[in-house]
Amino acid sequence: EGKEIIPAIYDEAQPFVGGKSEVLLNDETFSIDNNGKRILKPLNLSEPAGKPIYDKFVLYDGDLNFSYRKGKMGLGHLLEDGKFDEVLPAEFDKIESVLGGDFWKVQAGKKFGMYYQDGRKSLDCIYDEIKLNGWDGGYLVKKDNKWGVMGYEGNVIYEIKYNSVEDIKKESAEH
């Protein structure tokens, strides 16, 4: 038989990472340790009118958490004093880790962008599709049915004018 790790009192519970788990109880999100003891003070993240700034937090890794507000996602660190250090604002529909968390691929509506691990913008959220470019570095980007390659700093490597990724590969092989 399995051992109960988290008492069955929580509305939601995330897996333990780094010795802690994020739990939701009566609309309050906080962390517990391996013994089920609370390790963060209640979050006091409110707007001046007293409304909570975030609807919930979901543990991603270590102290890094996805934040949610009005159906949008953000990312940041829950601190032991109950504050939240925002890395990405809660304004995206989706956030994905790329290259083990070195970059974040974000989606807002039907458009994609890229951010560095620390929240600095790498690419504006204006592309129809973004993929890692495995042969020249940077990103393969699609915009208005054309493909190009952008560097991690947002610089143009291959102009967005190609009909396919294969066309870019051909041009790359010629240089």
GROMACS .gro file of N, CA and C in nm:
model
  525
    1GLU      N    1   0.083  -0.119   0.000
    1GLU     CA    2   0.000   0.000   0.000
    1GLU      C    3   0.087   0.124   0.000
    2GLY      N    4   0.034   0.230  -0.059
    2GLY     CA    5   0.105   0.356  -0.063
    2GLY      C    6   0.092   0.433   0.067
    3LYS      N    7   0.187   0.521   0.089
    3LYS     CA    8   0.187   0.606   0.208
    3LYS      C    9   0.125   0.741   0.172
    4GLU      N   10   0.034   0.788   0.257
    4GLU     CA   11  -0.026   0.919   0.234
    4GLU      C   12   0.079   1.025   0.257
    5ILE      N   13   0.104   1.107   0.154
    5ILE     CA   14   0.203   1.214   0.166
    5ILE      C   15   0.133   1.346   0.193
    6ILE      N   16   0.027   1.371   0.119
    6ILE     CA   17  -0.051   1.493   0.137
    6ILE      C   18  -0.188   1.453   0.189
    7PRO      N   19  -0.230   1.508   0.303
    7PRO     CA   20  -0.364   1.474   0.353
    7PRO      C   21  -0.469   1.512   0.247
    8ALA      N   22  -0.573   1.435   0.239
    8ALA     CA   23  -0.677   1.456   0.137
    8ALA      C   24  -0.773   1.568   0.178
    9ILE      N   25  -0.718   1.684   0.210
    9ILE     CA   26  -0.800   1.798   0.251
    9ILE      C   27  -0.796   1.912   0.149
   10TYR      N   28  -0.707   1.901   0.049
   10TYR     CA   29  -0.685   2.011  -0.043
   10TYR      C   30  -0.774   2.000  -0.167
   11ASP      N   31  -0.811   2.115  -0.220
   11ASP     CA   32  -0.889   2.119  -0.344
   11ASP      C   33  -0.804   2.077  -0.463
   12GLU      N   34  -0.675   2.114  -0.461
   12GLU     CA   35  -0.578   2.076  -0.564
   12GLU      C   36  -0.442   2.063  -0.498
   13ALA      N   37  -0.357   1.977  -0.553
   13ALA     CA   38  -0.220   1.963  -0.504
   13ALA      C   39  -0.130   1.929  -0.622
   14GLN      N   40  -0.014   1.991  -0.626
   14GLN     CA   41   0.085   1.966  -0.731
   14GLN      C   42   0.187   1.865  -0.680
   15PRO      N   43   0.260   1.799  -0.771
   15PRO     CA   44   0.365   1.706  -0.727
   15PRO      C   45   0.472   1.778  -0.645
   16PHE      N   46   0.539   1.704  -0.558
   16PHE     CA   47   0.648   1.760  -0.480
   16PHE      C   48   0.770   1.780  -0.569
   17VAL      N   49   0.826   1.899  -0.565
   17VAL     CA   50   0.949   1.932  -0.636
   17VAL      C   51   1.035   2.010  -0.538
   18GLY      N   52   1.158   1.968  -0.520
   18GLY     CA   53   1.248   2.037  -0.429
   18GLY      C   54   1.198   2.036  -0.286
   19GLY      N   55   1.124   1.932  -0.247
   19GLY     CA   56   1.078   1.919  -0.109
   19GLY      C   57   0.955   1.998  -0.076
   20LYS      N   58   0.886   2.054  -0.178
   20LYS     CA   59   0.762   2.125  -0.147
   20LYS      C   60   0.659   2.104  -0.257
   21SER      N   61   0.536   2.126  -0.221
   21SER     CA   62   0.424   2.112  -0.313
   21SER      C   63   0.335   2.235  -0.300
   22GLU      N   64   0.281   2.280  -0.411
   22GLU     CA   65   0.183   2.388  -0.409
   22GLU      C   66   0.046   2.325  -0.393
   23VAL      N   67  -0.034   2.377  -0.301
   23VAL     CA   68  -0.168   2.325  -0.277
   23VAL      C   69  -0.270   2.439  -0.281
   24LEU      N   70  -0.394   2.401  -0.308
   24LEU     CA   71  -0.505   2.496  -0.308
   24LEU      C   72  -0.605   2.447  -0.205
   25LEU      N   73  -0.643   2.536  -0.114
   25LEU     CA   74  -0.740   2.504  -0.011
   25LEU      C   75  -0.831   2.625   0.008
   26ASN      N   76  -0.959   2.608  -0.017
   26ASN     CA   77  -1.055   2.718   0.001
   26ASN      C   78  -1.011   2.845  -0.069
   27ASP      N   79  -0.974   2.834  -0.197
   27ASP     CA   80  -0.933   2.948  -0.280
   27ASP      C   81  -0.803   3.013  -0.236
   28GLU      N   82  -0.724   2.948  -0.154
   28GLU     CA   83  -0.595   3.000  -0.111
   28GLU      C   84  -0.485   2.905  -0.157
   29THR      N   85  -0.382   2.958  -0.223
   29THR     CA   86  -0.271   2.877  -0.271
   29THR      C   87  -0.151   2.901  -0.180
   30PHE      N   88  -0.085   2.792  -0.140
   30PHE     CA   89   0.035   2.804  -0.058
   30PHE      C   90   0.118   2.677  -0.074
   31SER      N   91   0.239   2.677  -0.019
   31SER     CA   92   0.329   2.562  -0.027
   31SER      C   93   0.326   2.484   0.103
   32ILE      N   94   0.346   2.351   0.088
   32ILE     CA   95   0.364   2.267   0.205
   32ILE      C   96   0.493   2.187   0.187
   33ASP      N   97   0.551   2.145   0.300
   33ASP     CA   98   0.672   2.063   0.292
   33ASP      C   99   0.636   1.915   0.286
   34ASN      N  100   0.737   1.827   0.288
   34ASN     CA  101   0.714   1.683   0.278
   34ASN      C  102   0.632   1.626   0.393
   35ASN      N  103   0.622   1.701   0.503
   35ASN     CA  104   0.543   1.657   0.618
   35ASN      C  105   0.403   1.716   0.617
   36GLY      N  106   0.370   1.791   0.512
   36GLY     CA  107   0.238   1.852   0.504
   36GLY      C  108   0.225   1.983   0.577
   37LYS      N  109   0.339   2.038   0.625
   37LYS     CA  110   0.335   2.165   0.699
   37LYS      C  111   0.348   2.281   0.603
   38ARG      N  112   0.273   2.386   0.630
   38ARG     CA  113   0.275   2.507   0.549
   38ARG      C  114   0.412   2.574   0.561
   39ILE      N  115   0.472   2.612   0.447
   39ILE     CA  116   0.604   2.675   0.454
   39ILE      C  117   0.604   2.819   0.402
   40LEU      N  118   0.491   2.865   0.355
   40LEU     CA  119   0.481   3.006   0.315
   40LEU      C  120   0.367   3.071   0.392
   41LYS      N  121   0.385   3.196   0.420
   41LYS     CA  122   0.276   3.272   0.483
   41LYS      C  123   0.164   3.286   0.380
   42PRO      N  124   0.042   3.316   0.424
   42PRO     CA  125  -0.065   3.340   0.328
   42PRO      C  126  -0.025   3.451   0.231
   43LEU      N  127  -0.059   3.434   0.106
   43LEU     CA  128  -0.025   3.535   0.006
   43LEU      C  129  -0.106   3.661   0.030
   44ASN      N  130  -0.039   3.773   0.033
   44ASN     CA  131  -0.106   3.901   0.047
   44ASN      C  132  -0.078   3.980  -0.080
   45LEU      N  133  -0.128   3.928  -0.189
   45LEU     CA  134  -0.104   3.987  -0.320
   45LEU      C  135  -0.234   4.049  -0.368
   46SER      N  136  -0.261   4.170  -0.321
   46SER     CA  137  -0.389   4.232  -0.352
   46SER      C  138  -0.372   4.366  -0.419
   47GLU      N  139  -0.471   4.399  -0.499
   47GLU     CA  140  -0.479   4.532  -0.557
   47GLU      C  141  -0.525   4.627  -0.446
   48PRO      N  142  -0.515   4.757  -0.468
   48PRO     CA  143  -0.559   4.851  -0.363
   48PRO      C  144  -0.702   4.828  -0.315
   49ALA      N  145  -0.791   4.780  -0.404
   49ALA     CA  146  -0.930   4.757  -0.365
   49ALA      C  147  -0.946   4.628  -0.283
   50GLY      N  148  -0.835   4.557  -0.259
   50GLY     CA  149  -0.841   4.436  -0.180
   50GLY      C  150  -0.867   4.310  -0.260
   51LYS      N  151  -0.880   4.322  -0.392
   51LYS     CA  152  -0.901   4.204  -0.475
   51LYS      C  153  -0.767   4.135  -0.498
   52PRO      N  154  -0.766   4.002  -0.500
   52PRO     CA  155  -0.640   3.932  -0.527
   52PRO      C  156  -0.589   3.964  -0.667
   53ILE      N  157  -0.458   3.979  -0.679
   53ILE     CA  158  -0.398   4.006  -0.809
   53ILE      C  159  -0.400   3.878  -0.894
   54TYR      N  160  -0.378   3.764  -0.831
   54TYR     CA  161  -0.373   3.636  -0.903
   54TYR      C  162  -0.485   3.545  -0.856
   55ASP      N  163  -0.535   3.463  -0.948
   55ASP     CA  164  -0.638   3.366  -0.913
   55ASP      C  165  -0.578   3.243  -0.849
   56LYS      N  166  -0.461   3.199  -0.900
   56LYS     CA  167  -0.395   3.083  -0.841
   56LYS      C  168  -0.252   3.075  -0.890
   57PHE      N  169  -0.174   2.990  -0.823
   57PHE     CA  170  -0.037   2.959  -0.860
   57PHE      C  171  -0.026   2.808  -0.877
   58VAL      N  172   0.053   2.765  -0.974
   58VAL     CA  173   0.079   2.622  -0.993
   58VAL      C  174   0.230   2.605  -1.001
   59LEU      N  175   0.283   2.518  -0.916
   59LEU     CA  176   0.426   2.496  -0.910
   59LEU      C  177   0.478   2.442  -1.043
   60TYR      N  178   0.586   2.501  -1.092
   60TYR     CA  179   0.653   2.451  -1.212
   60TYR      C  180   0.778   2.373  -1.172
   61ASP      N  181   0.871   2.441  -1.104
   61ASP     CA  182   0.995   2.375  -1.064
   61ASP      C  183   1.062   2.459  -0.956
   62GLY      N  184   1.103   2.395  -0.847
   62GLY     CA  185   1.168   2.468  -0.738
   62GLY      C  186   1.074   2.573  -0.682
   63ASP      N  187   1.114   2.700  -0.689
   63ASP     CA  188   1.025   2.808  -0.644
   63ASP      C  189   0.961   2.880  -0.762
   64LEU      N  190   0.976   2.825  -0.883
   64LEU     CA  191   0.918   2.886  -1.003
   64LEU      C  192   0.775   2.837  -1.021
   65ASN      N  193   0.683   2.931  -1.036
   65ASN     CA  194   0.542   2.899  -1.043
   65ASN      C  195   0.476   2.968  -1.161
   66PHE      N  196   0.377   2.898  -1.219
   66PHE     CA  197   0.289   2.964  -1.314
   66PHE      C  198   0.187   3.041  -1.232
   67SER      N  199   0.158   3.164  -1.274
   67SER     CA  200   0.054   3.243  -1.209
   67SER      C  201  -0.062   3.254  -1.306
   68TYR      N  202  -0.182   3.264  -1.252
   68TYR     CA  203  -0.302   3.275  -1.334
   68TYR      C  204  -0.385   3.393  -1.287
   69ARG      N  205  -0.434   3.469  -1.384
   69ARG     CA  206  -0.521   3.582  -1.354
   69ARG      C  207  -0.616   3.602  -1.470
   70LYS      N  208  -0.743   3.594  -1.440
   70LYS     CA  209  -0.848   3.616  -1.540
   70LYS      C  210  -0.826   3.532  -1.665
   71GLY      N  211  -0.789   3.405  -1.647
   71GLY     CA  212  -0.774   3.313  -1.758
   71GLY      C  213  -0.641   3.323  -1.832
   72LYS      N  214  -0.552   3.408  -1.787
   72LYS     CA  215  -0.421   3.424  -1.851
   72LYS      C  216  -0.311   3.371  -1.760
   73MET      N  217  -0.198   3.332  -1.822
   73MET     CA  218  -0.083   3.275  -1.750
   73MET      C  219   0.032   3.372  -1.738
   74GLY      N  220   0.106   3.359  -1.631
   74GLY     CA  221   0.231   3.430  -1.612
   74GLY      C  222   0.330   3.334  -1.547
   75LEU      N  223   0.441   3.387  -1.503
   75LEU     CA  224   0.546   3.303  -1.446
   75LEU      C  225   0.625   3.385  -1.345
   76GLY      N  226   0.666   3.322  -1.236
   76GLY     CA  227   0.748   3.392  -1.140
   76GLY      C  228   0.785   3.306  -1.021
   77HIS      N  229   0.843   3.369  -0.921
   77HIS     CA  230   0.893   3.300  -0.803
   77HIS      C  231   0.806   3.336  -0.683
   78LEU      N  232   0.755   3.234  -0.614
   78LEU     CA  233   0.688   3.256  -0.486
   78LEU      C  234   0.797   3.267  -0.381
   79LEU      N  235   0.799   3.377  -0.310
   79LEU     CA  236   0.903   3.400  -0.209
   79LEU      C  237   0.852   3.359  -0.071
   80GLU      N  238   0.943   3.331   0.018
   80GLU     CA  239   0.904   3.284   0.151
   80GLU      C  240   0.829   3.388   0.232
   81ASP      N  241   0.842   3.515   0.196
   81ASP     CA  242   0.767   3.618   0.269
   81ASP      C  243   0.626   3.634   0.214
   82GLY      N  244   0.585   3.544   0.123
   82GLY     CA  245   0.449   3.549   0.070
   82GLY      C  246   0.433   3.637  -0.051
   83LYS      N  247   0.542   3.698  -0.098
   83LYS     CA  248   0.534   3.783  -0.217
   83LYS      C  249   0.564   3.701  -0.342
   84PHE      N  250   0.530   3.758  -0.457
   84PHE     CA  251   0.550   3.691  -0.584
   84PHE      C  252   0.639   3.779  -0.671
   85ASP      N  253   0.754   3.726  -0.711
   85ASP     CA  254   0.848   3.796  -0.797
   85ASP      C  255   0.818   3.756  -0.941
   86GLU      N  256   0.750   3.843  -1.013
   86GLU     CA  257   0.702   3.813  -1.148
   86GLU      C  258   0.815   3.814  -1.250
   87VAL      N  259   0.825   3.706  -1.329
   87VAL     CA  260   0.921   3.697  -1.439
   87VAL      C  261   0.849   3.733  -1.569
   88LEU      N  262   0.732   3.673  -1.592
   88LEU     CA  263   0.647   3.706  -1.706
   88LEU      C  264   0.510   3.744  -1.653
   89PRO      N  265   0.453   3.854  -1.700
   89PRO     CA  266   0.321   3.895  -1.651
   89PRO      C  267   0.213   3.796  -1.693
   90ALA      N  268   0.105   3.789  -1.617
   90ALA     CA  269  -0.006   3.698  -1.645
   90ALA      C  270  -0.091   3.756  -1.759
   91GLU      N  271  -0.035   3.749  -1.882
   91GLU     CA  272  -0.107   3.802  -1.998
   91GLU      C  273  -0.101   3.707  -2.118
   92PHE      N  274  -0.061   3.583  -2.094
   92PHE     CA  275  -0.046   3.487  -2.202
   92PHE      C  276  -0.147   3.373  -2.189
   93ASP      N  277  -0.182   3.314  -2.305
   93ASP     CA  278  -0.271   3.198  -2.306
   93ASP      C  279  -0.196   3.070  -2.276
   94LYS      N  280  -0.067   3.068  -2.310
   94LYS     CA  281   0.014   2.949  -2.289
   94LYS      C  282   0.160   2.989  -2.273
   95ILE      N  283   0.232   2.918  -2.187
   95ILE     CA  284   0.376   2.937  -2.168
   95ILE      C  285   0.440   2.799  -2.167
   96GLU      N  286   0.544   2.781  -2.250
   96GLU     CA  287   0.615   2.652  -2.257
   96GLU      C  288   0.763   2.674  -2.234
   97SER      N  289   0.824   2.582  -2.163
   97SER     CA  290   0.969   2.583  -2.144
   97SER      C  291   1.036   2.533  -2.271
   98VAL      N  292   1.144   2.603  -2.312
   98VAL     CA  293   1.221   2.564  -2.430
   98VAL      C  294   1.367   2.553  -2.386
   99LEU      N  295   1.436   2.452  -2.435
   99LEU     CA  296   1.577   2.427  -2.399
   99LEU      C  297   1.595   2.418  -2.248
  100GLY      N  298   1.511   2.340  -2.184
  100GLY     CA  299   1.524   2.317  -2.041
  100GLY      C  300   1.498   2.438  -1.954
  101GLY      N  301   1.421   2.533  -2.003
  101GLY     CA  302   1.389   2.652  -1.925
  101GLY      C  303   1.479   2.770  -1.954
  102ASP      N  304   1.573   2.757  -2.050
  102ASP     CA  305   1.656   2.871  -2.088
  102ASP      C  306   1.573   2.978  -2.157
  103PHE      N  307   1.466   2.934  -2.224
  103PHE     CA  308   1.376   3.025  -2.294
  103PHE      C  309   1.232   2.984  -2.263
  104TRP      N  310   1.141   3.079  -2.281
  104TRP     CA  311   0.998   3.055  -2.264
  104TRP      C  312   0.928   3.093  -2.394
  105LYS      N  313   0.855   2.998  -2.450
  105LYS     CA  314   0.773   3.024  -2.567
  105LYS      C  315   0.635   3.063  -2.515
  106VAL      N  316   0.586   3.179  -2.555
  106VAL     CA  317   0.457   3.228  -2.507
  106VAL      C  318   0.359   3.237  -2.622
  107GLN      N  319   0.233   3.224  -2.588
  107GLN     CA  320   0.127   3.238  -2.687
  107GLN      C  321   0.024   3.335  -2.634
  108ALA      N  322  -0.012   3.433  -2.717
  108ALA     CA  323  -0.119   3.528  -2.686
  108ALA      C  324  -0.214   3.525  -2.806
  109GLY      N  325  -0.333   3.471  -2.785
  109GLY     CA  326  -0.423   3.451  -2.898
  109GLY      C  327  -0.362   3.347  -2.990
  110LYS      N  328  -0.348   3.382  -3.117
  110LYS     CA  329  -0.289   3.288  -3.214
  110LYS      C  330  -0.144   3.324  -3.246
  111LYS      N  331  -0.083   3.415  -3.172
  111LYS     CA  332   0.054   3.460  -3.199
  111LYS      C  333   0.150   3.410  -3.092
  112PHE      N  334   0.277   3.390  -3.134
  112PHE     CA  335   0.380   3.337  -3.046
  112PHE      C  336   0.497   3.434  -3.034
  113GLY      N  337   0.564   3.428  -2.919
  113GLY     CA  338   0.685   3.506  -2.894
  113GLY      C  339   0.778   3.424  -2.807
  114MET      N  340   0.896   3.479  -2.780
  114MET     CA  341   0.997   3.409  -2.698
  114MET      C  342   1.054   3.505  -2.594
  115TYR      N  343   1.082   3.450  -2.477
  115TYR     CA  344   1.144   3.524  -2.368
  115TYR      C  345   1.261   3.444  -2.314
  116TYR      N  346   1.360   3.515  -2.262
  116TYR     CA  347   1.470   3.451  -2.192
  116TYR      C  348   1.419   3.401  -2.056
  117GLN      N  349   1.497   3.315  -1.995
  117GLN     CA  350   1.467   3.258  -1.865
  117GLN      C  351   1.436   3.368  -1.761
  118ASP      N  352   1.507   3.480  -1.768
  118ASP     CA  353   1.489   3.585  -1.668
  118ASP      C  354   1.378   3.685  -1.702
  119GLY      N  355   1.305   3.661  -1.812
  119GLY     CA  356   1.192   3.747  -1.846
  119GLY      C  357   1.221   3.852  -1.951
  120ARG      N  358   1.348   3.863  -1.996
  120ARG     CA  359   1.377   3.958  -2.105
  120ARG      C  360   1.319   3.904  -2.234
  121LYS      N  361   1.262   3.994  -2.314
  121LYS     CA  362   1.202   3.953  -2.440
  121LYS      C  363   1.309   3.919  -2.541
  122SER      N  364   1.290   3.805  -2.608
  122SER     CA  365   1.377   3.762  -2.716
  122SER      C  366   1.311   3.792  -2.851
  123LEU      N  367   1.184   3.756  -2.865
  123LEU     CA  368   1.106   3.785  -2.986
  123LEU      C  369   0.968   3.834  -2.946
  124ASP      N  370   0.921   3.938  -3.014
  124ASP     CA  371   0.785   3.987  -2.991
  124ASP      C  372   0.683   3.878  -3.019
  125CYS      N  373   0.570   3.889  -2.960
  125CYS     CA  374   0.461   3.791  -2.975
  125CYS      C  375   0.380   3.827  -3.101
  126ILE      N  376   0.443   3.806  -3.219
  126ILE     CA  377   0.381   3.846  -3.346
  126ILE      C  378   0.385   3.735  -3.451
  127TYR      N  379   0.437   3.619  -3.414
  127TYR     CA  380   0.460   3.513  -3.513
  127TYR      C  381   0.351   3.407  -3.509
  128ASP      N  382   0.322   3.351  -3.627
  128ASP     CA  383   0.221   3.246  -3.638
  128ASP      C  384   0.274   3.112  -3.588
  129GLU      N  385   0.406   3.097  -3.593
  129GLU     CA  386   0.470   2.973  -3.549
  129GLU      C  387   0.617   3.003  -3.518
  130ILE      N  388   0.671   2.935  -3.417
  130ILE     CA  389   0.813   2.947  -3.382
  130ILE      C  390   0.864   2.808  -3.350
  131LYS      N  391   0.980   2.774  -3.410
  131LYS     CA  392   1.047   2.647  -3.381
  131LYS      C  393   1.195   2.677  -3.359
  132LEU      N  394   1.262   2.589  -3.287
  132LEU     CA  395   1.407   2.604  -3.275
  132LEU      C  396   1.472   2.568  -3.408
  133ASN      N  397   1.574   2.644  -3.446
  133ASN     CA  398   1.647   2.621  -3.569
  133ASN      C  399   1.771   2.541  -3.533
  134GLY      N  400   1.770   2.414  -3.563
  134GLY     CA  401   1.877   2.325  -3.520
  134GLY      C  402   2.006   2.336  -3.597
  135TRP      N  403   2.008   2.397  -3.715
  135TRP     CA  404   2.132   2.395  -3.793
  135TRP      C  405   2.205   2.529  -3.793
  136ASP      N  406   2.139   2.641  -3.769
  136ASP     CA  407   2.205   2.772  -3.768
  136ASP      C  408   2.187   2.846  -3.636
  137GLY      N  409   2.117   2.788  -3.541
  137GLY     CA  410   2.086   2.858  -3.416
  137GLY      C  411   1.968   2.952  -3.437
  138GLY      N  412   1.919   3.007  -3.331
  138GLY     CA  413   1.805   3.098  -3.340
  138GLY      C  414   1.675   3.023  -3.358
  139TYR      N  415   1.577   3.093  -3.412
  139TYR     CA  416   1.442   3.039  -3.426
  139TYR      C  417   1.397   3.041  -3.571
  140LEU      N  418   1.327   2.936  -3.611
  140LEU     CA  419   1.253   2.938  -3.736
  140LEU      C  420   1.121   3.007  -3.704
  141VAL      N  421   1.085   3.109  -3.779
  141VAL     CA  422   0.961   3.182  -3.752
  141VAL      C  423   0.874   3.184  -3.877
  142LYS      N  424   0.745   3.177  -3.854
  142LYS     CA  425   0.648   3.184  -3.963
  142LYS      C  426   0.556   3.302  -3.937
  143LYS      N  427   0.540   3.384  -4.039
  143LYS     CA  428   0.452   3.500  -4.029
  143LYS      C  429   0.390   3.523  -4.166
  144ASP      N  430   0.258   3.533  -4.171
  144ASP     CA  431   0.186   3.553  -4.297
  144ASP      C  432   0.225   3.449  -4.402
  145ASN      N  433   0.232   3.322  -4.360
  145ASN     CA  434   0.263   3.208  -4.447
  145ASN      C  435   0.402   3.210  -4.508
  146LYS      N  436   0.493   3.287  -4.454
  146LYS     CA  437   0.632   3.289  -4.499
  146LYS      C  438   0.721   3.255  -4.380
  147TRP      N  439   0.837   3.194  -4.409
  147TRP     CA  440   0.930   3.151  -4.307
  147TRP      C  441   1.059   3.234  -4.311
  148GLY      N  442   1.122   3.247  -4.196
  148GLY     CA  443   1.252   3.310  -4.184
  148GLY      C  444   1.322   3.258  -4.061
  149VAL      N  445   1.440   3.312  -4.034
  149VAL     CA  446   1.515   3.273  -3.914
  149VAL      C  447   1.554   3.400  -3.839
  150MET      N  448   1.523   3.399  -3.709
  150MET     CA  449   1.557   3.510  -3.621
  150MET      C  450   1.656   3.462  -3.516
  151GLY      N  451   1.753   3.548  -3.482
  151GLY     CA  452   1.848   3.516  -3.376
  151GLY      C  453   1.783   3.530  -3.240
  152TYR      N  454   1.850   3.478  -3.139
  152TYR     CA  455   1.797   3.484  -3.003
  152TYR      C  456   1.777   3.628  -2.954
  153GLU      N  457   1.855   3.720  -3.008
  153GLU     CA  458   1.843   3.861  -2.970
  153GLU      C  459   1.742   3.936  -3.055
  154GLY      N  460   1.671   3.863  -3.144
  154GLY     CA  461   1.571   3.927  -3.229
  154GLY      C  462   1.627   3.976  -3.362
  155ASN      N  463   1.755   3.950  -3.387
  155ASN     CA  464   1.816   3.992  -3.513
  155ASN      C  465   1.773   3.898  -3.626
  156VAL      N  466   1.767   3.951  -3.747
  156VAL     CA  467   1.727   3.872  -3.863
  156VAL      C  468   1.847   3.794  -3.915
  157ILE      N  469   1.834   3.662  -3.923
  157ILE     CA  470   1.937   3.577  -3.983
  157ILE      C  471   1.900   3.548  -4.128
  158TYR      N  472   1.775   3.508  -4.150
  158TYR     CA  473   1.719   3.492  -4.285
  158TYR      C  474   1.584   3.563  -4.285
  159GLU      N  475   1.570   3.657  -4.374
  159GLU     CA  476   1.448   3.736  -4.386
  159GLU      C  477   1.324   3.646  -4.397
  160ILE      N  478   1.213   3.693  -4.344
  160ILE     CA  479   1.087   3.617  -4.349
  160ILE      C  480   1.029   3.636  -4.490
  161LYS      N  481   1.073   3.548  -4.581
  161LYS     CA  482   1.029   3.559  -4.721
  161LYS      C  483   1.022   3.423  -4.790
  162TYR      N  484   1.056   3.317  -4.718
  162TYR     CA  485   1.065   3.184  -4.778
  162TYR      C  486   0.932   3.109  -4.767
  163ASN      N  487   0.902   3.031  -4.870
  163ASN     CA  488   0.777   2.954  -4.871
  163ASN      C  489   0.782   2.832  -4.781
  164SER      N  490   0.901   2.784  -4.750
  164SER     CA  491   0.913   2.664  -4.665
  164SER      C  492   1.046   2.667  -4.590
  165VAL      N  493   1.054   2.585  -4.487
  165VAL     CA  494   1.178   2.569  -4.411
  165VAL      C  495   1.285   2.509  -4.502
  166GLU      N  496   1.245   2.420  -4.592
  166GLU     CA  497   1.339   2.358  -4.685
  166GLU      C  498   1.407   2.463  -4.772
  167ASP      N  499   1.333   2.566  -4.814
  167ASP     CA  500   1.393   2.674  -4.894
  167ASP      C  501   1.503   2.746  -4.816
  168ILE      N  502   1.482   2.764  -4.686
  168ILE     CA  503   1.584   2.828  -4.602
  168ILE      C  504   1.706   2.736  -4.592
  169LYS      N  505   1.683   2.608  -4.573
  169LYS     CA  506   1.792   2.511  -4.562
  169LYS      C  507   1.877   2.512  -4.691
  170LYS      N  508   1.811   2.520  -4.806
  170LYS     CA  509   1.883   2.526  -4.934
  170LYS      C  510   1.971   2.649  -4.941
  171GLU      N  511   1.915   2.764  -4.904
  171GLU     CA  512   1.991   2.891  -4.905
  171GLU      C  513   2.107   2.883  -4.807
  172SER      N  514   2.083   2.825  -4.691
  172SER     CA  515   2.186   2.811  -4.590
  172SER      C  516   2.301   2.724  -4.640
  173ALA      N  517   2.268   2.616  -4.709
  173ALA     CA  518   2.369   2.524  -4.762
  173ALA      C  519   2.454   2.589  -4.871
  174GLU      N  520   2.397   2.686  -4.941
  174GLU     CA  521   2.469   2.755  -5.048
  174GLU      C  522   2.568   2.856  -4.995
  175HIS      N  523   2.554   2.896  -4.869
  175HIS     CA  524   2.644   2.999  -4.812
  175HIS      C  525   2.744   2.941  -4.720
   0.00000   0.00000   0.00000
